[in-house]
Amino acid sequence: MPGWKPMTSPTSPALPRERTPNRGGPLLDRLVTVPGRHGRVTHVEHVPARQAGQAQWPSWVPPQVREGFEGLGIQGLWSHQSEAADLVHRGQNVIIATGTASGKSLAYLVPAVTEALSGGTVLYLTPTKALAADQLRSVSALGVQGLRAATFDGDTPHEERAWVRRNANYVLTNPDMLHRSILPRHSAWTSFWRRLRLVIVDECHGYRGVFGSHVAQILRRLRRVSAKYGASPVFFLASATASDPATTGMRLTGLQMAEVTRDASPRGTTTVALWEPPLTDLRGEGGAPIRRAATAEAADLLADLVVDGVRTLAFVRSRRSAETVALTARGHLEDAGVPLADKIAAYRAGYLAEDRRLLEKALRSGDLLGVATTNALELGVDVSGLDAVLIAGWPGTRASLWQQAGRAGRDGQDALAVLIARDDPLDTYVVHHPEALFGRPVEATVLDPDNPYVLAPHLCAAAAEVPLTEADLEIFGPSAAGVLDDLVADGLLRRRPTGWFWTSRDLAAGLADIRGSGGSPVQIVETDTGRLLGTCDEASSHTSVHTGAVHIHQGETFVVDELDLEMGVALVTPGTPDYSTFARDVTDIAVIESLRSHALGPGELHFGSVEVTRQVVSYMKRRTSTGEMLGDEPLDLPPRSLRTKAVWWTLPPESLPPGIGDLGGAAHAAEHASIGLLPLFATCDRWDIGGVSTELHPDTGRLTVFVYDGHAGGAGFAERGFGNAVAWLTATRDAIASCECGHGCPSCIQSPKCGNGNEPLSKRGALELLDVLLGDPAQRSALR
Ligand SMILES: [Zn+2]
Ligand SMILES: [Zn+2]
C-alpha cells in the first residue's frame, strides 16, 4: 500500500462557511482527488437540511423554572420538546425518539423540575453512573430553589445515602442500583415512593437484548413497589431515533405510550459517503484476499481533513484503535512535513467529566482539529460545530450510524460523514446497498420481556419485595404463571393462599445478574495488582477471556494470562499487543420444538426451541493494522450446552441444484454470511448469535442452516430473523454477490469465529442455495 501523501492542492484554512451552499460535497471531492481513491466511494447521499420548529414555553411552567433555563441561555423550546413535555405534564406516558443533540433532556427536565417543585419526587434512570453525574450537573446548573437533586449509586457515600432517601426530590440512579438496592430496601424510601410522580428512563435504546429484558422486569417491579405506596408515576422514556418507539416503550414498561418522533431541531445538509477500502495483496485463510483495514483508511482521511482545517471526529471500535488511528494520522503529517500533528489526538481519557469538558473546549477553540474516539463519545459530550465524521466500520445499527453522523454539522451547518467498511459481510452489504441505510426508518429496539430465564429471578425478587398475588401476574406477562409454578416446584418460592412468598434469608435480587446472561460469574482480575476489573458469566468467558485472549475492558486492552474455570477467575495483564483474538467454536444443535413455521420456496422456515452444545476449540490471532492472520492457538475448554431459540431453514434433496458440488460448503458459507447479516435486522452483535449448518440434519432429515440466540432462553434475535426472513436472506445473498473476491473472503463468507477454520466453504454454492430458497432473483426484484 503506498504511503499517505498530502492532497494535491491543500487549501488552508477551511472553506468559508457562509459562501458554500453545501460544504460536505466539496470536502468529499477533495478526499477522492488522491489517485486511486475514486473507486472506493460506493455511494454518495445528500441528506437535506431541516428548518427549526420553535414553540413557546408551556403556560404551566413556573416562572422560576423558566428563569433557570433562560439563565443557561435557553430561550424557548423546539416543538418536539414542548409536545413531549406537555404530554407528560398531562399525565400521559411518553417516549421521545429523536436524533443526537435534539435536546431530549430539556423535554423531560421541564416537567420533572416542575413536579419536584410542587411536592412530588422524580426518579431518573440512566445506564451509567457517568451519565447520571453529567445530568446532576445540568440539573444543579439551573439553580432552582427547592430542587434537591442527588445521585444514588455505587459511588454515593453511606453517610449521604440516608439524606438522599429522606430529602432528595430528584434522584438520579441506574437500573443496577434500582435492582440491587432501592427496590429490595423500598421501606427505607417510604416518603420518596409516596410522592413519586415521574420516572425518566434516559438512553432507553441501550436497553436491548437480554439486558433490556432484565430492565423491563426491573421497571415492572418498580411499578409494583410504587403502587404499594399509593403512587402511579408517569413514565418518560428518551431514546435515540428508533422505529416504532411506542412498542419498544410498551415492552420496556408494560404501559401504553404516546410517541414523539418529529425532530424540530435545525440541521444543515449532511453529505454521507459510503467507502470501501481496496483488497490488498495479503492473503488470509484458504488464500483469501484481505481488505485494507478500515482504521488504516480512517487514519489517511483524518490526516487529509486536518490538513484542510476541517474539524473531524473518527469513530472506531476500541480505545486502542483510537490511539492507532490518531498516531498513524499524526505520523502521516510529520512524514510529509505538515506542522499540524499536534492538532490530532485520541480520546482515551475515559469517562471523567473534566476530560470531556477539556476535549469539548479544545475542539471548539480549534486547538484540536482531529479526534479519534470510541463510541463513548456518543454519550455525554457536547461537541458542536464539527465539520466531518469518519466512521470506521458499521457501528451496529442505523440508529448508531445516524447518532455518530449527527455529531457533525450541528447548529444548522453543513457536514460530511464517511462510513468506511470493515472486512466483514455486513459492512460489505451496506456500502453496496445504500437503500439499506437511506430513506428507511432506523431499527426498532429488540428485547423480549417474556424470556423465562430472565423473568424467573425477577419474580423471586418481586415476591421478596412485596408478596406476589394473582392480580400481579398481569404486570409480568403471559409466561409469569408457568414460571411461578416452576419456582414453587424448585422450592424457591412458597405458595400460600394469599400469594407467592420468598422465604429464604438470602437477597432474592442476587439471583439475577442483569448485565450477564446467567451462570456463575467468572472474575476478571489483574494479575499483578489483584484488582477486580469486572465479571462475566461462565458461558461468555470461554469466548471473551479464554487463555491468550485480548480482552478490552472499558476501552483498555488486557491479555488474559490464564482462565481458571475451577477457581472462576481470569487473570489478565495490561498490554498493547498489535493483534486481536477471535475464539473459534464448534457447535451441535438439536431441535426441541418448532414453534412456528411456513414454506419458503421449495423449503421450510422454522422458529423454535433448540439445545445447542458449543465448544470453544481454539482462537485466531489477527494483526489489527492489516487484518493479517497470525495463526490459530488450540484451547482446552469443556463443551457448554444452552437451551435457546433458533431460526432455521431447510431444503429437500430434490430441490437442490444438480451439479452444485460441495453441498456442505454451500450451506456453511450461507450460514456464515447470514450470521453476519442478521444484525442488520435484529439490532444484535454477530457475537450474540451463532450458527450450525449441515448437509443432512438428523432432526430435519434435510439440508439445514440454523442461526441461534447465544443467550439462554433467547433474546429475541432469532425471532426477528424469522419475522424478516426474506429480507434477511436476500441481503445475505446480495452481500455474497457484491463481494469482488473469487472464492470467498472475510468480507463475504469467512467467519472469524469458525471452529472449522473456514472449511469447507463454497461461495458459488451458497448463492445457488439461496437462489433456490428465495426463488428467481428477477421475480424477487419485481416484488420489491
Ligand atoms: Zn469475498
Ligand atoms: Zn464455520
JSON list of N, CA and C and ligand atoms in Angstrom, two decimals, residues 668 671-672 754-756 758, ligand 2:
[
{"chain": "A", "resi": 668, "resn": "HIS", "atom": "N", "xyz": [-22.57, -24.11, 4.63]},
{"chain": "A", "resi": 668, "resn": "HIS", "atom": "CA", "xyz": [-21.67, -23.48, 5.60]},
{"chain": "A", "resi": 668, "resn": "HIS", "atom": "C", "xyz": [-21.43, -22.01, 5.25]},
{"chain": "A", "resi": 671, "resn": "GLU", "atom": "N", "xyz": [-24.52, -20.03, 5.91]},
{"chain": "A", "resi": 671, "resn": "GLU", "atom": "CA", "xyz": [-24.66, -19.85, 7.36]},
{"chain": "A", "resi": 671, "resn": "GLU", "atom": "C", "xyz": [-23.80, -18.67, 7.84]},
{"chain": "A", "resi": 672, "resn": "HIS", "atom": "N", "xyz": [-22.52, -18.69, 7.49]},
{"chain": "A", "resi": 672, "resn": "HIS", "atom": "CA", "xyz": [-21.63, -17.61, 7.92]},
{"chain": "A", "resi": 672, "resn": "HIS", "atom": "C", "xyz": [-22.16, -16.25, 7.50]},
{"chain": "A", "resi": 754, "resn": "CYS", "atom": "N", "xyz": [-15.21, -19.17, 13.18]},
{"chain": "A", "resi": 754, "resn": "CYS", "atom": "CA", "xyz": [-15.50, -20.52, 12.69]},
{"chain": "A", "resi": 754, "resn": "CYS", "atom": "C", "xyz": [-14.55, -21.53, 13.32]},
{"chain": "A", "resi": 755, "resn": "GLY", "atom": "N", "xyz": [-15.12, -22.53, 14.00]},
{"chain": "A", "resi": 755, "resn": "GLY", "atom": "CA", "xyz": [-14.30, -23.55, 14.64]},
{"chain": "A", "resi": 755, "resn": "GLY", "atom": "C", "xyz": [-13.72, -24.55, 13.67]},
{"chain": "A", "resi": 756, "resn": "ASN", "atom": "N", "xyz": [-14.16, -24.51, 12.43]},
{"chain": "A", "resi": 756, "resn": "ASN", "atom": "CA", "xyz": [-13.64, -25.44, 11.43]},
{"chain": "A", "resi": 756, "resn": "ASN", "atom": "C", "xyz": [-12.64, -24.77, 10.50]},
{"chain": "A", "resi": 758, "resn": "ASN", "atom": "N", "xyz": [-12.86, -22.21, 8.73]},
{"chain": "A", "resi": 758, "resn": "ASN", "atom": "CA", "xyz": [-13.48, -21.78, 7.47]},
{"chain": "A", "resi": 758, "resn": "ASN", "atom": "C", "xyz": [-13.36, -22.82, 6.35]},
{"chain": "B", "resi": 2, "resn": "ZN", "atom": "ZN", "xyz": [-17.97, -22.13, 10.22]}
]
